[in-house]
Amino acid sequence: QVQLVESGGGLVQPGGSLRLSCAASGSFINIYDMNWYRQAPGKQRELVATTSNGGSTTYADSVRGRFTTSRDLAKNTVYLQMTSLKPEDTAAYFCSCTARLRTEEIRDYWGQGTQVIVSS
């Protein structure tokens, strides 16, 4: 099993910055992609950013140029640096990953989410 714990959310003014962290722990052989999703009230969950274990990254059009995801393989931690935040970035942010367990099974896991509120 894999546990994902996010941190770093909070209240920030428009134009401000926040950094989210997501640490993976548990019994696994390898973690492949680590992703950030967000879900605003009344909206569908949206993929924000993905980083592979090879370091490649992809971003949603809505955040490209403002958000940066990075990964510390040694710490099994992924980060989401958010800058130039807008009120429309307000959402619950979730971390997810695809992991190979010691049983050789490959499964997807989700964190509990962290709230980001962008408001003056």
PDB file of C-alpha atoms in Angstrom:
ATOM      1  CA  GLN A   1       0.000   0.000   0.000  1.00  0.00           C
ATOM      2  CA  VAL A   2       0.977   3.615  -0.538  1.00  0.00           C
ATOM      3  CA  GLN A   3       0.017   6.594   1.580  1.00  0.00           C
ATOM      4  CA  LEU A   4       0.117  10.096   0.106  1.00  0.00           C
ATOM      5  CA  VAL A   5       0.104  13.102   2.408  1.00  0.00           C
ATOM      6  CA  GLU A   6      -0.288  16.597   0.966  1.00  0.00           C
ATOM      7  CA  SER A   7       0.626  19.813   2.747  1.00  0.00           C
ATOM      8  CA  GLY A   8       1.102  23.483   2.004  1.00  0.00           C
ATOM      9  CA  GLY A   9      -2.388  24.678   1.174  1.00  0.00           C
ATOM     10  CA  GLY A  10      -3.907  27.810   2.613  1.00  0.00           C
ATOM     11  CA  LEU A  11      -5.273  31.265   1.947  1.00  0.00           C
ATOM     12  CA  VAL A  12      -3.328  33.559  -0.368  1.00  0.00           C
ATOM     13  CA  GLN A  13      -4.044  36.849  -2.088  1.00  0.00           C
ATOM     14  CA  PRO A  14      -4.342  37.067  -5.869  1.00  0.00           C
ATOM     15  CA  GLY A  15      -0.903  37.275  -7.401  1.00  0.00           C
ATOM     16  CA  GLY A  16       0.644  35.401  -4.507  1.00  0.00           C
ATOM     17  CA  SER A  17       2.442  32.069  -4.341  1.00  0.00           C
ATOM     18  CA  LEU A  18       2.123  28.773  -2.530  1.00  0.00           C
ATOM     19  CA  ARG A  19       4.065  25.545  -2.623  1.00  0.00           C
ATOM     20  CA  LEU A  20       2.298  22.246  -2.136  1.00  0.00           C
ATOM     21  CA  SER A  21       4.086  19.072  -1.138  1.00  0.00           C
ATOM     22  CA  CYS A  22       3.029  15.459  -1.388  1.00  0.00           C
ATOM     23  CA  ALA A  23       5.040  12.727   0.307  1.00  0.00           C
ATOM     24  CA  ALA A  24       4.572   9.056  -0.524  1.00  0.00           C
ATOM     25  CA  SER A  25       5.242   6.318   1.973  1.00  0.00           C
ATOM     26  CA  GLY A  26       4.472   2.638   2.300  1.00  0.00           C
ATOM     27  CA  SER A  27       5.486  -0.670   0.836  1.00  0.00           C
ATOM     28  CA  PHE A  28       6.245  -0.273  -2.832  1.00  0.00           C
ATOM     29  CA  ILE A  29       8.993  -1.036  -5.324  1.00  0.00           C
ATOM     30  CA  ASN A  30       8.631   1.980  -7.526  1.00  0.00           C
ATOM     31  CA  ILE A  31       6.463   5.011  -8.126  1.00  0.00           C
ATOM     32  CA  TYR A  32       5.861   6.024 -11.696  1.00  0.00           C
ATOM     33  CA  ASP A  33       3.904   9.175 -12.490  1.00  0.00           C
ATOM     34  CA  MET A  34       3.015  11.563  -9.687  1.00  0.00           C
ATOM     35  CA  ASN A  35       0.173  13.936 -10.446  1.00  0.00           C
ATOM     36  CA  TRP A  36      -1.576  16.989  -9.101  1.00  0.00           C
ATOM     37  CA  TYR A  37      -5.309  17.341  -9.588  1.00  0.00           C
ATOM     38  CA  ARG A  38      -7.690  19.985  -8.354  1.00  0.00           C
ATOM     39  CA  GLN A  39     -11.408  20.192  -7.858  1.00  0.00           C
ATOM     40  CA  ALA A  40     -13.337  23.390  -7.355  1.00  0.00           C
ATOM     41  CA  PRO A  41     -16.846  23.359  -5.861  1.00  0.00           C
ATOM     42  CA  GLY A  42     -19.375  22.250  -8.446  1.00  0.00           C
ATOM     43  CA  LYS A  43     -16.714  21.359 -10.998  1.00  0.00           C
ATOM     44  CA  GLN A  44     -15.092  18.163 -12.201  1.00  0.00           C
ATOM     45  CA  ARG A  45     -11.678  17.135 -10.996  1.00  0.00           C
ATOM     46  CA  GLU A  46      -9.003  18.554 -13.294  1.00  0.00           C
ATOM     47  CA  LEU A  47      -5.491  17.262 -13.969  1.00  0.00           C
ATOM     48  CA  VAL A  48      -3.128  20.133 -13.213  1.00  0.00           C
ATOM     49  CA  ALA A  49       0.351  18.685 -13.606  1.00  0.00           C
ATOM     50  CA  THR A  50       2.180  15.397 -14.009  1.00  0.00           C
ATOM     51  CA  THR A  51       5.784  14.426 -13.420  1.00  0.00           C
ATOM     52  CA  SER A  52       7.221  11.090 -14.436  1.00  0.00           C
ATOM     53  CA  ASN A  53       9.998   9.311 -12.554  1.00  0.00           C
ATOM     54  CA  GLY A  54      12.196  10.277 -15.484  1.00  0.00           C
ATOM     55  CA  GLY A  55      11.555  13.941 -14.770  1.00  0.00           C
ATOM     56  CA  SER A  56       9.315  14.859 -17.675  1.00  0.00           C
ATOM     57  CA  THR A  57       6.433  17.175 -16.833  1.00  0.00           C
ATOM     58  CA  THR A  58       3.133  18.171 -18.375  1.00  0.00           C
ATOM     59  CA  TYR A  59       0.722  20.921 -17.390  1.00  0.00           C
ATOM     60  CA  ALA A  60      -2.854  21.954 -17.952  1.00  0.00           C
ATOM     61  CA  ASP A  61      -3.166  24.963 -20.241  1.00  0.00           C
ATOM     62  CA  SER A  62      -4.766  26.912 -17.393  1.00  0.00           C
ATOM     63  CA  VAL A  63      -1.627  26.748 -15.233  1.00  0.00           C
ATOM     64  CA  ARG A  64       1.235  26.472 -17.729  1.00  0.00           C
ATOM     65  CA  GLY A  65       3.783  29.206 -17.088  1.00  0.00           C
ATOM     66  CA  ARG A  66       2.505  29.829 -13.559  1.00  0.00           C
ATOM     67  CA  PHE A  67       2.813  26.422 -11.873  1.00  0.00           C
ATOM     68  CA  THR A  68       5.887  24.221 -11.699  1.00  0.00           C
ATOM     69  CA  THR A  69       5.961  20.643 -10.530  1.00  0.00           C
ATOM     70  CA  SER A  70       9.134  18.942  -9.373  1.00  0.00           C
ATOM     71  CA  ARG A  71      10.045  15.717  -7.728  1.00  0.00           C
ATOM     72  CA  ASP A  72      12.556  14.461  -5.186  1.00  0.00           C
ATOM     73  CA  LEU A  73      12.974  10.778  -5.991  1.00  0.00           C
ATOM     74  CA  ALA A  74      15.005  10.078  -2.864  1.00  0.00           C
ATOM     75  CA  LYS A  75      12.233  11.461  -0.666  1.00  0.00           C
ATOM     76  CA  ASN A  76       9.367  10.120  -2.800  1.00  0.00           C
ATOM     77  CA  THR A  77       7.975  13.618  -2.710  1.00  0.00           C
ATOM     78  CA  VAL A  78       6.414  15.765  -5.401  1.00  0.00           C
ATOM     79  CA  TYR A  79       5.980  19.517  -5.203  1.00  0.00           C
ATOM     80  CA  LEU A  80       3.732  22.019  -6.907  1.00  0.00           C
ATOM     81  CA  GLN A  81       5.048  25.570  -6.901  1.00  0.00           C
ATOM     82  CA  MET A  82       2.169  27.903  -7.702  1.00  0.00           C
ATOM     83  CA  THR A  83       2.796  31.523  -8.624  1.00  0.00           C
ATOM     84  CA  SER A  84       0.673  34.389  -9.936  1.00  0.00           C
ATOM     85  CA  LEU A  85      -2.310  32.752  -8.294  1.00  0.00           C
ATOM     86  CA  LYS A  86      -5.777  33.727  -9.433  1.00  0.00           C
ATOM     87  CA  PRO A  87      -9.151  33.388  -7.704  1.00  0.00           C
ATOM     88  CA  GLU A  88     -10.039  30.694 -10.244  1.00  0.00           C
ATOM     89  CA  ASP A  89      -7.189  28.575  -8.848  1.00  0.00           C
ATOM     90  CA  THR A  90      -9.228  28.139  -5.673  1.00  0.00           C
ATOM     91  CA  ALA A  91      -9.840  24.428  -5.238  1.00  0.00           C
ATOM     92  CA  ALA A  92      -8.981  21.333  -3.283  1.00  0.00           C
ATOM     93  CA  TYR A  93      -5.683  20.040  -4.623  1.00  0.00           C
ATOM     94  CA  PHE A  94      -5.033  16.312  -4.668  1.00  0.00           C
ATOM     95  CA  CYS A  95      -1.903  14.311  -5.238  1.00  0.00           C
ATOM     96  CA  SER A  96      -2.022  10.933  -6.942  1.00  0.00           C
ATOM     97  CA  CYS A  97       0.512   8.371  -8.060  1.00  0.00           C
ATOM     98  CA  THR A  98       0.885   5.090  -9.874  1.00  0.00           C
ATOM     99  CA  ALA A  99       2.959   2.614  -7.893  1.00  0.00           C
ATOM    100  CA  ARG A 100       4.335  -0.882  -8.304  1.00  0.00           C
ATOM    101  CA  LEU A 101       3.843  -2.750  -5.046  1.00  0.00           C
ATOM    102  CA  ARG A 102       6.063  -5.481  -3.640  1.00  0.00           C
ATOM    103  CA  THR A 103       3.414  -7.916  -4.853  1.00  0.00           C
ATOM    104  CA  GLU A 104       4.196  -6.673  -8.399  1.00  0.00           C
ATOM    105  CA  GLU A 105       0.688  -5.239  -8.599  1.00  0.00           C
ATOM    106  CA  ILE A 106       0.420  -1.759 -10.129  1.00  0.00           C
ATOM    107  CA  ARG A 107      -2.151   0.506  -8.523  1.00  0.00           C
ATOM    108  CA  ASP A 108      -3.177   4.150  -8.347  1.00  0.00           C
ATOM    109  CA  TYR A 109      -3.350   6.011  -5.037  1.00  0.00           C
ATOM    110  CA  TRP A 110      -4.753   9.358  -3.912  1.00  0.00           C
ATOM    111  CA  GLY A 111      -4.016  11.747  -1.108  1.00  0.00           C
ATOM    112  CA  GLN A 112      -6.637  13.357   1.091  1.00  0.00           C
ATOM    113  CA  GLY A 113      -6.302  16.777  -0.534  1.00  0.00           C
ATOM    114  CA  THR A 114      -5.283  20.218   0.624  1.00  0.00           C
ATOM    115  CA  GLN A 115      -7.362  23.361   0.209  1.00  0.00           C
ATOM    116  CA  VAL A 116      -6.090  26.396  -1.672  1.00  0.00           C
ATOM    117  CA  ILE A 117      -8.088  29.614  -1.455  1.00  0.00           C
ATOM    118  CA  VAL A 118      -7.090  32.617  -3.533  1.00  0.00           C
ATOM    119  CA  SER A 119      -8.919  35.685  -2.299  1.00  0.00           C
ATOM    120  CA  SER A 120      -8.318  39.245  -1.268  1.00  0.00           C
TER     121      SER A 120
END
